[in-house]
Coordinates of C-alpha atoms and ligand atoms in Angstrom, one line a residue:
M1364 CA 0.0 0.0 0.0
N1365 CA 2.7 2.4 1.1
R1366 CA 4.8 1.5 -1.9
F1367 CA 1.8 2.1 -4.2
I1368 CA 1.1 5.5 -2.7
T1369 CA 4.8 6.4 -3.0
A1370 CA 4.8 5.4 -6.7
V1371 CA 1.7 7.4 -7.4
T1372 CA 3.1 10.4 -5.5
A1373 CA 6.4 10.2 -7.4
A1374 CA 4.6 10.0 -10.7
I1375 CA 2.5 13.0 -9.9
L1376 CA 5.6 14.9 -8.8
A1377 CA 7.3 14.0 -12.0
A1378 CA 4.3 15.3 -14.0
G1379 CA 4.0 18.5 -11.9
V1380 CA 0.9 18.8 -9.7
A1381 CA -2.2 16.9 -8.9
H1382 CA -5.1 18.7 -10.4
A1383 CA -8.6 18.9 -8.9
E1384 CA -11.0 16.0 -9.4
V1385 CA -13.9 16.5 -11.7
T1386 CA -17.3 15.7 -10.3
E1387 CA -20.7 14.9 -11.8
A1388 CA -21.8 18.4 -10.7
D1389 CA -18.9 19.9 -12.6
L1390 CA -20.0 18.0 -15.8
A1391 CA -23.6 19.1 -15.3
N1392 CA -22.6 22.7 -14.9
D1393 CA -20.1 22.7 -17.8
Q1394 CA -21.9 25.0 -20.2
A1395 CA -22.3 27.8 -17.5
S1396 CA -18.8 27.5 -16.1
A1397 CA -16.6 29.7 -18.3
G1398 CA -13.3 28.8 -16.7
D1399 CA -13.2 25.2 -18.1
V1400 CA -14.3 22.9 -20.9
L1401 CA -15.1 19.5 -19.4
T1402 CA -17.4 17.9 -21.9
N1403 CA -17.6 17.1 -25.6
G1404 CA -20.1 19.7 -26.9
M1405 CA -19.2 22.3 -24.2
G1406 CA -22.1 20.9 -22.1
R1407 CA -23.8 17.5 -22.5
H1408 CA -26.7 19.1 -24.4
L1409 CA -24.1 19.7 -27.2
Q1410 CA -25.1 23.3 -27.8
R1411 CA -21.4 24.4 -28.2
Y1412 CA -22.5 27.8 -26.9
S1413 CA -20.3 29.8 -24.5
P1414 CA -21.8 32.4 -22.1
L1415 CA -18.6 34.5 -22.5
E1416 CA -18.9 37.9 -24.0
T1417 CA -15.5 39.3 -23.2
L1418 CA -14.6 38.6 -26.8
N1419 CA -17.2 40.2 -29.0
K1420 CA -18.0 41.5 -32.4
D1421 CA -16.2 44.8 -31.7
N1422 CA -12.9 43.4 -30.4
V1423 CA -12.5 40.0 -32.1
K1424 CA -10.2 41.7 -34.6
N1425 CA -7.7 41.9 -31.7
L1426 CA -7.6 38.1 -31.1
V1427 CA -4.0 36.9 -31.4
P1428 CA -2.1 33.5 -31.0
A1429 CA -1.0 32.7 -27.5
W1430 CA 0.8 29.4 -28.3
A1431 CA 0.7 26.5 -30.7
F1432 CA 1.5 22.9 -30.0
S1433 CA 2.6 20.2 -32.5
M1434 CA 1.2 16.7 -32.2
G1435 CA 4.5 15.7 -33.8
G1436 CA 5.8 12.6 -35.5
E1437 CA 5.0 11.2 -38.9
K1438 CA 1.5 10.4 -37.7
Q1439 CA -0.5 13.3 -39.0
R1440 CA -3.7 12.9 -40.9
G1441 CA -7.1 14.3 -39.8
Q1442 CA -7.1 16.0 -36.4
E1443 CA -10.8 16.1 -35.4
T1444 CA -10.4 16.5 -31.7
Q1445 CA -12.3 18.8 -29.3
P1446 CA -9.8 19.9 -26.5
L1447 CA -10.8 19.8 -22.9
V1448 CA -9.5 22.4 -20.4
H1449 CA -9.5 21.8 -16.6
D1450 CA -7.5 23.3 -13.8
G1451 CA -4.7 24.7 -15.9
V1452 CA -4.3 21.7 -18.2
M1453 CA -5.6 21.1 -21.8
Y1454 CA -6.2 17.5 -22.8
I1455 CA -6.4 16.7 -26.5
T1456 CA -6.5 13.5 -28.6
G1457 CA -4.6 13.1 -31.9
S1458 CA -4.8 10.9 -34.9
Y1459 CA -3.7 7.2 -34.4
S1460 CA -5.2 7.1 -30.9
R1461 CA -2.9 9.5 -29.0
V1462 CA -3.6 11.7 -26.0
Y1463 CA -1.7 14.8 -24.8
A1464 CA -1.8 16.9 -21.6
I1465 CA -0.6 20.5 -22.1
D1466 CA 0.0 23.4 -19.7
V1467 CA -2.7 25.7 -20.8
M1468 CA -0.8 28.9 -20.0
T1469 CA 2.4 28.1 -21.8
G1470 CA 1.6 25.3 -24.3
K1471 CA 4.2 23.1 -22.8
E1472 CA 3.6 19.3 -22.9
L1473 CA 3.0 17.6 -19.5
W1474 CA 2.6 14.0 -20.8
Q1475 CA 1.7 12.0 -23.9
Y1476 CA 0.1 8.6 -24.3
D1477 CA 0.3 6.6 -27.5
A1478 CA -1.9 3.6 -27.8
R1479 CA -0.1 0.6 -29.3
L1480 CA -2.4 -0.2 -32.2
P1481 CA -2.3 -3.7 -33.7
E1482 CA -1.8 -4.4 -37.4
G1483 CA -5.0 -4.9 -39.3
I1484 CA -7.2 -2.2 -37.6
L1485 CA -10.2 -1.3 -39.9
P1486 CA -11.1 2.4 -39.5
C1487 CA -13.4 3.2 -42.3
C1488 CA -12.8 6.9 -42.5
D1489 CA -9.3 8.0 -41.5
V1490 CA -7.4 7.3 -38.3
I1491 CA -9.1 10.2 -36.4
N1492 CA -10.2 10.7 -32.8
R1493 CA -12.8 13.3 -31.8
G1494 CA -11.8 13.9 -28.2
A1495 CA -11.5 12.7 -24.6
A1496 CA -13.7 12.8 -21.5
I1497 CA -12.7 13.7 -18.0
Y1498 CA -14.1 12.6 -14.7
G1499 CA -12.7 12.0 -11.2
D1500 CA -8.9 11.7 -11.6
N1501 CA -9.2 10.1 -15.1
I1502 CA -9.1 11.0 -18.8
Y1503 CA -11.1 8.6 -20.9
F1504 CA -10.7 8.0 -24.6
G1505 CA -11.4 5.4 -27.3
T1506 CA -9.0 3.8 -29.7
L1507 CA -9.0 2.6 -33.3
D1508 CA -8.8 -1.0 -32.2
A1509 CA -12.2 -0.5 -30.4
R1510 CA -10.9 -0.2 -26.8
I1511 CA -11.8 2.3 -24.1
V1512 CA -8.9 3.5 -22.0
A1513 CA -8.8 5.4 -18.6
L1514 CA -5.6 7.4 -18.0
N1515 CA -4.6 9.2 -14.8
K1516 CA -5.1 12.8 -15.7
D1517 CA -2.0 14.0 -13.8
T1518 CA 0.4 11.3 -15.1
G1519 CA -1.0 9.8 -18.3
D1520 CA -0.6 6.3 -16.7
V1521 CA -3.1 3.6 -17.7
V1522 CA -5.8 3.1 -14.9
W1523 CA -7.8 0.5 -16.9
R1524 CA -8.3 -0.6 -20.5
K1525 CA -11.3 -2.5 -21.8
K1526 CA -12.3 -4.0 -25.1
I1527 CA -15.5 -2.5 -26.7
D1528 CA -15.5 -5.1 -29.4
D1529 CA -13.5 -7.1 -32.0
Y1530 CA -11.4 -4.8 -34.3
K1531 CA -10.9 -7.8 -36.7
A1532 CA -14.7 -7.7 -37.4
G1533 CA -14.5 -4.1 -38.3
Y1534 CA -15.2 -2.4 -34.9
S1535 CA -13.4 0.8 -34.0
Y1536 CA -14.0 3.8 -31.8
T1537 CA -13.5 7.5 -32.6
A1538 CA -16.0 9.5 -30.6
A1539 CA -15.5 11.3 -27.3
P1540 CA -16.9 9.2 -24.5
L1541 CA -19.9 10.6 -22.6
I1542 CA -19.8 10.6 -18.7
V1543 CA -23.2 10.5 -16.9
N1544 CA -23.6 9.7 -13.2
G1545 CA -20.3 7.9 -12.9
L1546 CA -20.9 5.8 -16.1
V1547 CA -18.7 6.0 -19.2
V1548 CA -21.0 5.8 -22.1
T1549 CA -19.7 4.8 -25.5
G1550 CA -21.0 3.9 -29.0
N1551 CA -19.1 2.0 -31.7
S1552 CA -17.9 2.4 -35.3
G1553 CA -17.8 0.1 -38.2
G1554 CA -21.1 0.4 -40.1
E1555 CA -19.4 -0.4 -43.4
F1556 CA -18.3 -3.9 -42.1
G1557 CA -21.6 -5.3 -41.0
I1558 CA -21.0 -4.8 -37.3
V1559 CA -23.9 -4.3 -34.9
G1560 CA -24.3 -0.8 -33.4
A1561 CA -24.5 -0.6 -29.7
V1562 CA -24.4 1.8 -26.7
E1563 CA -22.5 0.6 -23.7
A1564 CA -22.1 2.0 -20.1
R1565 CA -19.2 1.2 -17.9
D1566 CA -18.3 2.0 -14.3
A1567 CA -15.9 4.9 -14.5
E1568 CA -13.8 3.6 -11.6
T1569 CA -13.3 0.1 -12.8
G1570 CA -14.3 -0.1 -16.4
D1571 CA -16.7 -2.9 -15.7
L1572 CA -19.7 -3.1 -18.1
V1573 CA -22.9 -2.0 -16.5
W1574 CA -25.3 -2.3 -19.5
K1575 CA -25.2 -2.8 -23.2
R1576 CA -27.9 -1.8 -25.7
P1577 CA -27.6 -3.1 -29.3
V1578 CA -29.5 -0.8 -31.6
I1579 CA -30.6 -3.3 -34.2
E1580 CA -33.8 -5.2 -33.6
G1581 CA -33.5 -8.8 -32.5
H1582 CA -30.3 -8.4 -30.5
M1583 CA -30.4 -9.0 -26.7
G1584 CA -29.4 -6.2 -24.3
E1585 CA -27.3 -6.7 -21.1
L1586 CA -27.6 -5.3 -17.6
N1587 CA -25.3 -6.1 -14.6
G1588 CA -23.9 -9.2 -16.3
E1589 CA -27.4 -10.7 -17.2
P1590 CA -29.4 -10.6 -20.4
S1591 CA -31.9 -7.7 -20.1
T1592 CA -34.4 -7.2 -23.0
M1593 CA -34.4 -7.7 -26.7
T1594 CA -34.1 -4.6 -28.9
G1595 CA -37.3 -4.2 -30.8
T1596 CA -39.3 -7.2 -32.0
L1597 CA -37.4 -10.0 -34.0
N1598 CA -38.1 -9.7 -37.7
A1599 CA -40.7 -7.0 -37.4
T1600 CA -38.8 -4.7 -39.8
W1601 CA -35.9 -6.9 -41.0
P1602 CA -36.1 -10.0 -43.3
G1603 CA -34.6 -13.3 -42.3
D1604 CA -31.2 -13.2 -40.6
M1605 CA -30.1 -9.8 -42.1
W1606 CA -30.4 -8.2 -38.6
K1607 CA -27.5 -10.3 -37.3
T1608 CA -25.1 -8.1 -39.4
G1609 CA -27.4 -5.1 -39.5
G1610 CA -25.0 -2.2 -39.0
G1611 CA -26.5 0.9 -37.2
A1612 CA -23.1 2.0 -35.8
T1613 CA -23.5 4.6 -33.1
W1614 CA -20.2 6.2 -34.0
L1615 CA -20.7 9.8 -33.1
G1616 CA -21.3 9.2 -29.4
G1617 CA -24.4 10.8 -27.8
S1618 CA -25.8 13.6 -25.9
Y1619 CA -27.3 13.7 -22.4
D1620 CA -30.6 15.5 -21.7
A1621 CA -30.5 16.2 -18.0
D1622 CA -34.1 17.6 -18.0
T1623 CA -35.6 14.3 -19.1
D1624 CA -32.7 12.1 -17.9
T1625 CA -32.3 10.6 -21.4
L1626 CA -29.2 9.6 -23.4
V1627 CA -29.8 10.4 -27.0
F1628 CA -27.7 8.4 -29.6
G1629 CA -27.9 8.2 -33.3
A1630 CA -27.7 4.9 -35.1
G1631 CA -26.0 4.8 -38.6
N1632 CA -26.8 3.0 -41.8
P1633 CA -28.3 -0.4 -42.0
A1634 CA -25.9 -2.9 -43.5
P1635 CA -25.3 -3.6 -46.3
W1636 CA -25.9 -0.4 -48.2
N1637 CA -27.8 -2.3 -50.9
S1638 CA -31.3 -1.8 -49.6
W1639 CA -32.8 -4.5 -51.8
L1640 CA -31.3 -7.1 -49.6
R1641 CA -33.1 -5.7 -46.5
D1642 CA -36.5 -5.2 -48.2
A1643 CA -39.3 -7.1 -46.5
G1644 CA -41.9 -5.7 -48.8
Q1645 CA -41.8 -2.1 -47.6
D1646 CA -45.3 -0.8 -47.7
N1647 CA -45.2 2.3 -45.3
T1648 CA -46.5 0.2 -42.4
G1649 CA -43.1 -0.4 -41.1
K1650 CA -42.1 -3.7 -42.8
G1651 CA -38.7 -3.2 -44.3
D1652 CA -37.9 -0.1 -42.3
N1653 CA -34.8 -1.8 -40.7
L1654 CA -35.1 -0.5 -37.1
Y1655 CA -33.3 1.1 -35.4
A1656 CA -30.8 1.9 -38.1
A1657 CA -30.8 5.5 -39.4
S1658 CA -32.6 6.6 -36.2
R1659 CA -32.2 8.7 -33.1
I1660 CA -32.8 6.7 -29.9
G1661 CA -33.6 7.9 -26.4
I1662 CA -32.1 5.6 -23.8
D1663 CA -32.6 5.4 -20.0
P1664 CA -29.1 6.0 -18.6
S1665 CA -29.5 3.7 -15.6
T1666 CA -30.8 0.6 -17.4
G1667 CA -30.0 1.0 -21.1
E1668 CA -33.7 0.5 -22.0
I1669 CA -34.9 2.3 -25.1
K1670 CA -37.4 5.1 -24.2
W1671 CA -38.3 6.3 -27.8
H1672 CA -37.0 6.3 -31.3
F1673 CA -37.3 8.5 -34.4
Q1674 CA -36.2 7.0 -37.7
T1675 CA -35.1 9.6 -40.2
T1676 CA -34.6 7.3 -43.2
P1677 CA -36.5 4.1 -43.2
R1678 CA -35.0 1.3 -45.4
E1679 CA -32.0 3.6 -45.8
G1680 CA -30.3 3.0 -49.2
W1681 CA -27.8 5.9 -49.7
D1682 CA -25.6 5.6 -46.6
Y1683 CA -27.3 8.6 -45.0
D1684 CA -26.6 6.9 -41.7
G1685 CA -28.9 8.9 -39.4
V1686 CA -26.3 9.1 -36.7
N1687 CA -25.9 12.9 -36.4
E1688 CA -25.7 14.7 -33.1
V1689 CA -28.9 15.6 -31.3
V1690 CA -28.8 19.0 -29.5
A1691 CA -31.2 19.7 -26.6
Y1692 CA -32.4 23.3 -26.4
T1693 CA -35.3 25.5 -25.3
N1694 CA -36.9 27.5 -28.1
R1695 CA -38.1 31.1 -28.0
A1696 CA -41.5 30.0 -26.8
G1697 CA -39.9 28.2 -23.8
E1698 CA -40.6 24.7 -25.3
M1699 CA -38.0 21.9 -24.7
R1700 CA -36.8 20.7 -28.1
Y1701 CA -34.2 18.6 -29.8
A1702 CA -32.6 19.5 -33.1
T1703 CA -30.6 17.3 -35.4
A1704 CA -29.4 17.9 -39.0
D1705 CA -29.3 14.5 -40.8
R1706 CA -26.9 13.4 -43.5
N1707 CA -30.1 12.9 -45.6
G1708 CA -30.3 16.7 -45.9
F1709 CA -33.3 17.4 -43.6
F1710 CA -33.0 19.5 -40.3
Y1711 CA -35.4 18.0 -37.7
V1712 CA -37.0 19.5 -34.6
L1713 CA -38.2 16.8 -32.1
N1714 CA -40.1 16.9 -28.8
R1715 CA -37.8 16.2 -25.8
E1716 CA -40.4 14.3 -23.9
D1717 CA -40.9 11.5 -26.4
G1718 CA -38.8 12.2 -29.4
A1719 CA -41.9 12.9 -31.5
F1720 CA -41.5 14.9 -34.7
V1721 CA -42.3 18.6 -34.6
R1722 CA -41.0 19.8 -38.0
G1723 CA -38.4 19.2 -40.6
V1724 CA -36.9 21.4 -43.4
P1725 CA -34.2 20.9 -45.9
F1726 CA -30.8 22.4 -44.9
V1727 CA -29.2 21.8 -48.2
K1728 CA -30.4 22.5 -51.8
D1729 CA -31.3 19.8 -54.3
I1730 CA -32.4 16.9 -52.1
S1731 CA -33.3 14.3 -54.7
W1732 CA -34.3 11.1 -52.8
A1733 CA -37.4 12.5 -51.1
S1734 CA -39.8 15.2 -52.1
G1735 CA -40.4 16.2 -48.4
L1736 CA -41.6 14.8 -45.1
D1737 CA -45.1 13.8 -44.1
E1738 CA -46.8 14.9 -40.8
N1739 CA -44.9 12.3 -38.8
G1740 CA -41.6 13.2 -40.3
R1741 CA -41.4 10.1 -42.5
P1742 CA -39.8 10.9 -45.9
I1743 CA -41.9 11.0 -49.0
F1744 CA -39.6 8.9 -51.1
N1745 CA -38.8 9.5 -54.8
E1746 CA -38.5 5.7 -55.4
D1747 CA -36.9 6.3 -58.8
N1748 CA -34.0 7.9 -56.9
R1749 CA -33.2 4.7 -55.1
P1750 CA -30.2 2.9 -56.5
G1751 CA -31.5 0.1 -58.8
D1752 CA -31.9 -3.6 -57.8
P1753 CA -28.9 -5.5 -59.2
T1754 CA -31.0 -8.7 -59.5
A1755 CA -33.2 -6.8 -62.0
A1756 CA -30.1 -6.1 -64.2
A1757 CA -29.5 -8.2 -67.3
D1758 CA -26.2 -9.5 -65.9
G1759 CA -27.5 -9.5 -62.3
K1760 CA -24.3 -7.6 -61.2
K1761 CA -25.0 -3.9 -61.3
G1762 CA -28.3 -2.2 -60.7
D1763 CA -29.3 1.1 -62.4
V1764 CA -27.0 4.0 -61.6
I1765 CA -28.7 7.0 -60.3
F1766 CA -27.5 10.5 -59.3
A1767 CA -28.6 11.2 -55.7
S1768 CA -28.2 14.4 -53.6
P1769 CA -26.9 14.8 -51.0
S1770 CA -23.9 12.5 -51.4
F1771 CA -23.4 9.7 -48.9
L1772 CA -21.0 12.0 -47.0
G1773 CA -24.1 13.9 -46.3
G1774 CA -25.7 17.3 -46.3
K1775 CA -23.8 17.4 -43.0
N1776 CA -21.4 14.7 -41.8
W1777 CA -20.0 14.2 -38.3
M1778 CA -18.9 17.8 -37.7
P1779 CA -21.1 19.3 -35.0
M1780 CA -23.4 22.2 -35.4
A1781 CA -23.9 24.8 -32.7
F1782 CA -27.0 26.5 -31.1
S1783 CA -26.9 30.1 -29.9
Q1784 CA -28.9 31.0 -26.8
R1785 CA -28.3 34.6 -27.8
T1786 CA -30.0 34.4 -31.2
G1787 CA -32.1 31.2 -30.9
N1788 CA -30.6 30.0 -34.2
F1789 CA -28.6 26.9 -35.2
Y1790 CA -25.4 27.2 -37.1
V1791 CA -25.1 24.2 -39.4
P1792 CA -21.9 23.2 -41.3
S1793 CA -23.3 21.7 -44.5
N1794 CA -22.1 20.6 -47.9
E1795 CA -23.7 20.8 -51.3
W1796 CA -22.8 17.7 -53.2
G1797 CA -24.3 14.6 -54.8
M1798 CA -23.2 11.2 -56.1
D1799 CA -23.6 8.6 -58.7
I1800 CA -24.5 5.4 -56.8
W1801 CA -25.4 1.9 -57.8
N1802 CA -26.1 -1.4 -56.0
E1803 CA -24.3 -4.7 -56.4
P1804 CA -24.7 -8.2 -54.9
I1805 CA -22.9 -8.7 -51.6
T1806 CA -22.6 -11.4 -49.0
Y1807 CA -21.3 -10.9 -45.4
K1808 CA -17.7 -11.8 -44.7
K1809 CA -16.1 -11.0 -41.3
G1810 CA -13.8 -8.0 -41.5
A1811 CA -14.6 -7.2 -45.2
A1812 CA -16.4 -4.2 -46.5
Y1813 CA -20.2 -5.0 -46.6
L1814 CA -21.7 -2.4 -48.9
G1815 CA -23.1 -3.9 -52.1
A1816 CA -22.7 -0.5 -53.6
G1817 CA -20.4 1.7 -55.7
F1818 CA -20.3 5.5 -55.8
T1819 CA -18.6 8.6 -57.1
I1820 CA -19.2 11.9 -55.2
K1821 CA -19.5 15.1 -57.3
P1822 CA -19.8 18.8 -56.4
N1823 CA -23.3 20.3 -57.1
Y1824 CA -21.9 23.8 -57.7
E1825 CA -18.8 25.2 -59.3
D1826 CA -18.1 27.9 -56.8
H1827 CA -18.6 26.2 -53.5
I1828 CA -19.3 22.9 -51.7
G1829 CA -19.2 24.0 -48.1
T1830 CA -21.8 26.3 -46.7
L1831 CA -22.3 27.3 -43.0
K1832 CA -26.0 28.1 -42.6
A1833 CA -27.8 30.0 -39.8
I1834 CA -31.2 28.3 -39.4
D1835 CA -34.1 29.4 -37.4
P1836 CA -35.5 26.2 -35.8
D1837 CA -38.9 27.7 -35.1
T1838 CA -39.6 28.5 -38.8
G1839 CA -37.0 26.5 -40.7
E1840 CA -35.9 29.7 -42.4
W1841 CA -32.2 30.1 -43.5
K1842 CA -31.2 33.5 -42.1
W1843 CA -27.9 33.5 -44.0
E1844 CA -25.2 31.3 -45.5
Y1845 CA -21.4 31.5 -45.7
K1846 CA -20.1 29.7 -48.7
N1847 CA -16.7 27.9 -48.9
D1848 CA -14.9 26.3 -51.8
A1849 CA -13.9 23.0 -50.1
P1850 CA -16.4 20.9 -48.1
L1851 CA -16.8 22.0 -44.5
W1852 CA -15.6 19.4 -42.0
S1853 CA -15.0 21.3 -38.7
G1854 CA -17.2 21.8 -35.7
V1855 CA -18.9 25.1 -35.0
M1856 CA -19.1 27.2 -31.8
T1857 CA -21.2 30.2 -30.8
T1858 CA -20.7 32.7 -28.0
A1859 CA -22.7 35.3 -26.1
G1860 CA -20.3 37.8 -27.7
G1861 CA -22.2 37.3 -30.9
L1862 CA -19.6 35.2 -32.7
V1863 CA -19.7 32.0 -34.7
F1864 CA -16.3 30.2 -34.9
F1865 CA -15.5 27.4 -37.4
G1866 CA -12.6 26.3 -39.6
T1867 CA -12.1 25.4 -43.3
P1868 CA -10.1 22.7 -45.1
E1869 CA -8.1 25.6 -46.6
G1870 CA -6.8 26.3 -43.1
E1871 CA -8.7 29.4 -42.1
F1872 CA -10.0 29.7 -38.6
I1873 CA -12.9 32.1 -38.9
A1874 CA -15.2 34.2 -36.7
L1875 CA -18.5 35.3 -38.2
D1876 CA -21.2 37.7 -37.0
D1877 CA -24.0 35.5 -35.7
E1878 CA -26.7 37.8 -37.1
T1879 CA -25.3 38.6 -40.5
G1880 CA -22.7 36.0 -41.4
E1881 CA -20.2 38.7 -42.0
K1882 CA -16.6 37.6 -41.6
L1883 CA -15.1 39.5 -38.6
W1884 CA -11.8 37.7 -38.1
S1885 CA -9.7 34.9 -39.5
F1886 CA -6.3 33.3 -39.0
Q1887 CA -4.5 30.9 -41.4
T1888 CA -3.5 27.8 -39.3
G1889 CA -1.2 26.2 -41.9
S1890 CA -3.2 23.0 -42.5
G1891 CA -6.9 22.2 -43.0
I1892 CA -9.2 22.5 -40.0
V1893 CA -11.4 19.5 -39.2
G1894 CA -11.4 20.0 -35.5
Q1895 CA -13.8 21.5 -33.0
P1896 CA -13.3 25.0 -31.5
I1897 CA -13.6 25.7 -27.8
T1898 CA -13.4 28.9 -25.6
W1899 CA -12.7 29.5 -21.9
E1900 CA -11.6 32.3 -19.6
M1901 CA -8.4 32.5 -17.5
D1902 CA -7.3 35.4 -15.3
G1903 CA -9.9 37.7 -16.9
E1904 CA -8.8 36.9 -20.5
Q1905 CA -10.8 34.9 -23.0
Y1906 CA -9.1 32.1 -24.9
V1907 CA -10.1 30.2 -28.1
A1908 CA -8.5 27.0 -29.3
I1909 CA -8.8 24.7 -32.4
A1910 CA -6.9 21.7 -33.8
S1911 CA -5.5 22.1 -37.4
G1912 CA -4.6 19.0 -39.5
W1913 CA -6.4 18.1 -42.7
G1914 CA -7.8 14.7 -43.2
G1915 CA -11.0 12.7 -42.4
A1916 CA -13.3 11.0 -44.8
V1917 CA -13.2 13.5 -47.7
P1918 CA -9.7 12.8 -49.1
L1919 CA -10.4 9.0 -48.8
W1920 CA -14.0 8.8 -50.1
G1921 CA -14.7 12.1 -51.8
G1922 CA -14.4 10.9 -55.5
E1923 CA -14.3 14.0 -57.7
V1924 CA -14.3 16.3 -54.7
A1925 CA -11.3 14.5 -53.3
K1926 CA -9.4 15.3 -56.5
K1927 CA -10.5 18.9 -56.3
V1928 CA -9.0 19.3 -52.8
N1929 CA -5.9 17.0 -53.1
Y1930 CA -3.6 20.0 -53.0
L1931 CA -4.3 20.5 -49.2
N1932 CA -1.5 19.7 -46.8
Q1933 CA -1.7 17.5 -43.7
G1934 CA -0.7 18.8 -40.3
G1935 CA -1.2 18.3 -36.6
M1936 CA -1.3 21.5 -34.5
I1937 CA -3.3 22.9 -31.6
W1938 CA -3.6 26.7 -32.0
T1939 CA -4.6 28.7 -28.9
F1940 CA -5.6 32.3 -29.2
K1941 CA -6.4 35.0 -26.6
L1942 CA -7.7 38.5 -26.4
P1943 CA -5.1 40.2 -24.3
K1944 CA -6.6 42.4 -21.5
Q1945 CA -5.1 45.6 -22.9
L1946 CA -6.8 44.9 -26.3
A1947 CA -10.2 43.9 -24.9
S1948 CA -11.5 47.4 -24.8
M1949 CA -9.9 48.6 -28.0
E1950 CA -12.2 48.7 -31.0
Ligands
CA3327 CA1 -17.3 24.8 -18.4
CA3328 CA1 -22.2 4.6 -43.0

């Protein structure tokens, strides 16, 4: 015991100081507490809104770099992390499952942890990581070989390490874990390999599994080491045995709605992409809908039971996934709502009590696969815009090619939108692109791509692909849009100072006016931005940070768009900016 304490003490001394523990109350209060950033989404509602107004429309032009930090090595590629800031330390994750602790005043490294990744990992969409979680004395993060790791926040030493699932079957993990009431809640990635999406909760102290909820109908849940309940009703919406490799990856992680005590996760595409293989005679009564793929799911955090679901794309056939983040907010009339912008091109407003549909509007132009949504939010399909059935082709090998918009990378992909409590609007990073897509025969093989589809992404417009849109959730109106040549792939942040921060693949870190979309400030970071901005306050000065490092799914899967942006250079930096006190009052 004494030897253990001595070893821990020595390690803490070596790393510097022991920093304050993080409690559930700290996490619950994260949005309001301006001195730290403790959660993915800057609050578990994922609003990405800061109450800080020290930095504002008048003085943002005086925002200057404070320090920059290199993630180093030859391991660059996409840097999609959201930093955390706690008690003088910034925690970031990097590509290839790395974690860093940095002195937040000076930018000096305190410790670094590199996960040893096995040969043969199967990340579908770059070797990225989207951030860590902090709770107690630990930092939690997931790895590309589908593990969840707890590190001591002061030393970087491993506290525990658990397997989420089998990386050889295509499982991986890239999201920031979510901590709720002492549980570490994770999803999983691998929807392109016929994995089964699930949400899992572990004891934060020990890493022991508390519950597991598969999100595809027919699979059995788990609670305290025992089978709990089956997800859905076997074969209600899936034909035959297709549910066994049914996809529905929960790869973005979730949000936590404290007001209704609900975890909200999205479930990705049903597998395989070829929807004709999952067709149980779809007739708008639910047969062939393939629940709960392409859905948002409300889950009881203490038991893992499903409380409600809302499916955005029944019998999904374009890889629109349906996994996008769900933001809890209160609208101008004081009503509790969720908003989510789906890869399928529609922006949905849902009721927070039961997930029921309130309204939905397009947030991109040129949606081709549906003509709109009915009163329940179910899409009104344009069936001739579904990729053709290969068994109907003369050779039985390639179905009719169609051009569908948006592309499978989505009207919006993983990159999180932000809500402003100041304006009541959402700020949605979107892309205007489509694809040629066709279906092919496919059979499941462990660890092999399970698509049954081919595709080529194409820009819809000559002068832009990316567009950041300000959307009024009460009316669906687009208040303004900011166009960008390359596809947007970074998170968005709003502030009480009236600013909207985001980055571009061209490397610019930008602040816009939240009411007009006018560009008020920008800084060239040297590589493409696919990270997530944060802001906090220290010693009366406001700071802003963002990761820079081009990568992600676009260069790998972007077809003609990938060729258009192949001049962009990789990187791996954290840039931290501040508004010096002496410049805060200068206009
Ligand atoms: Ca905070
Ligand atoms: Ca997918």
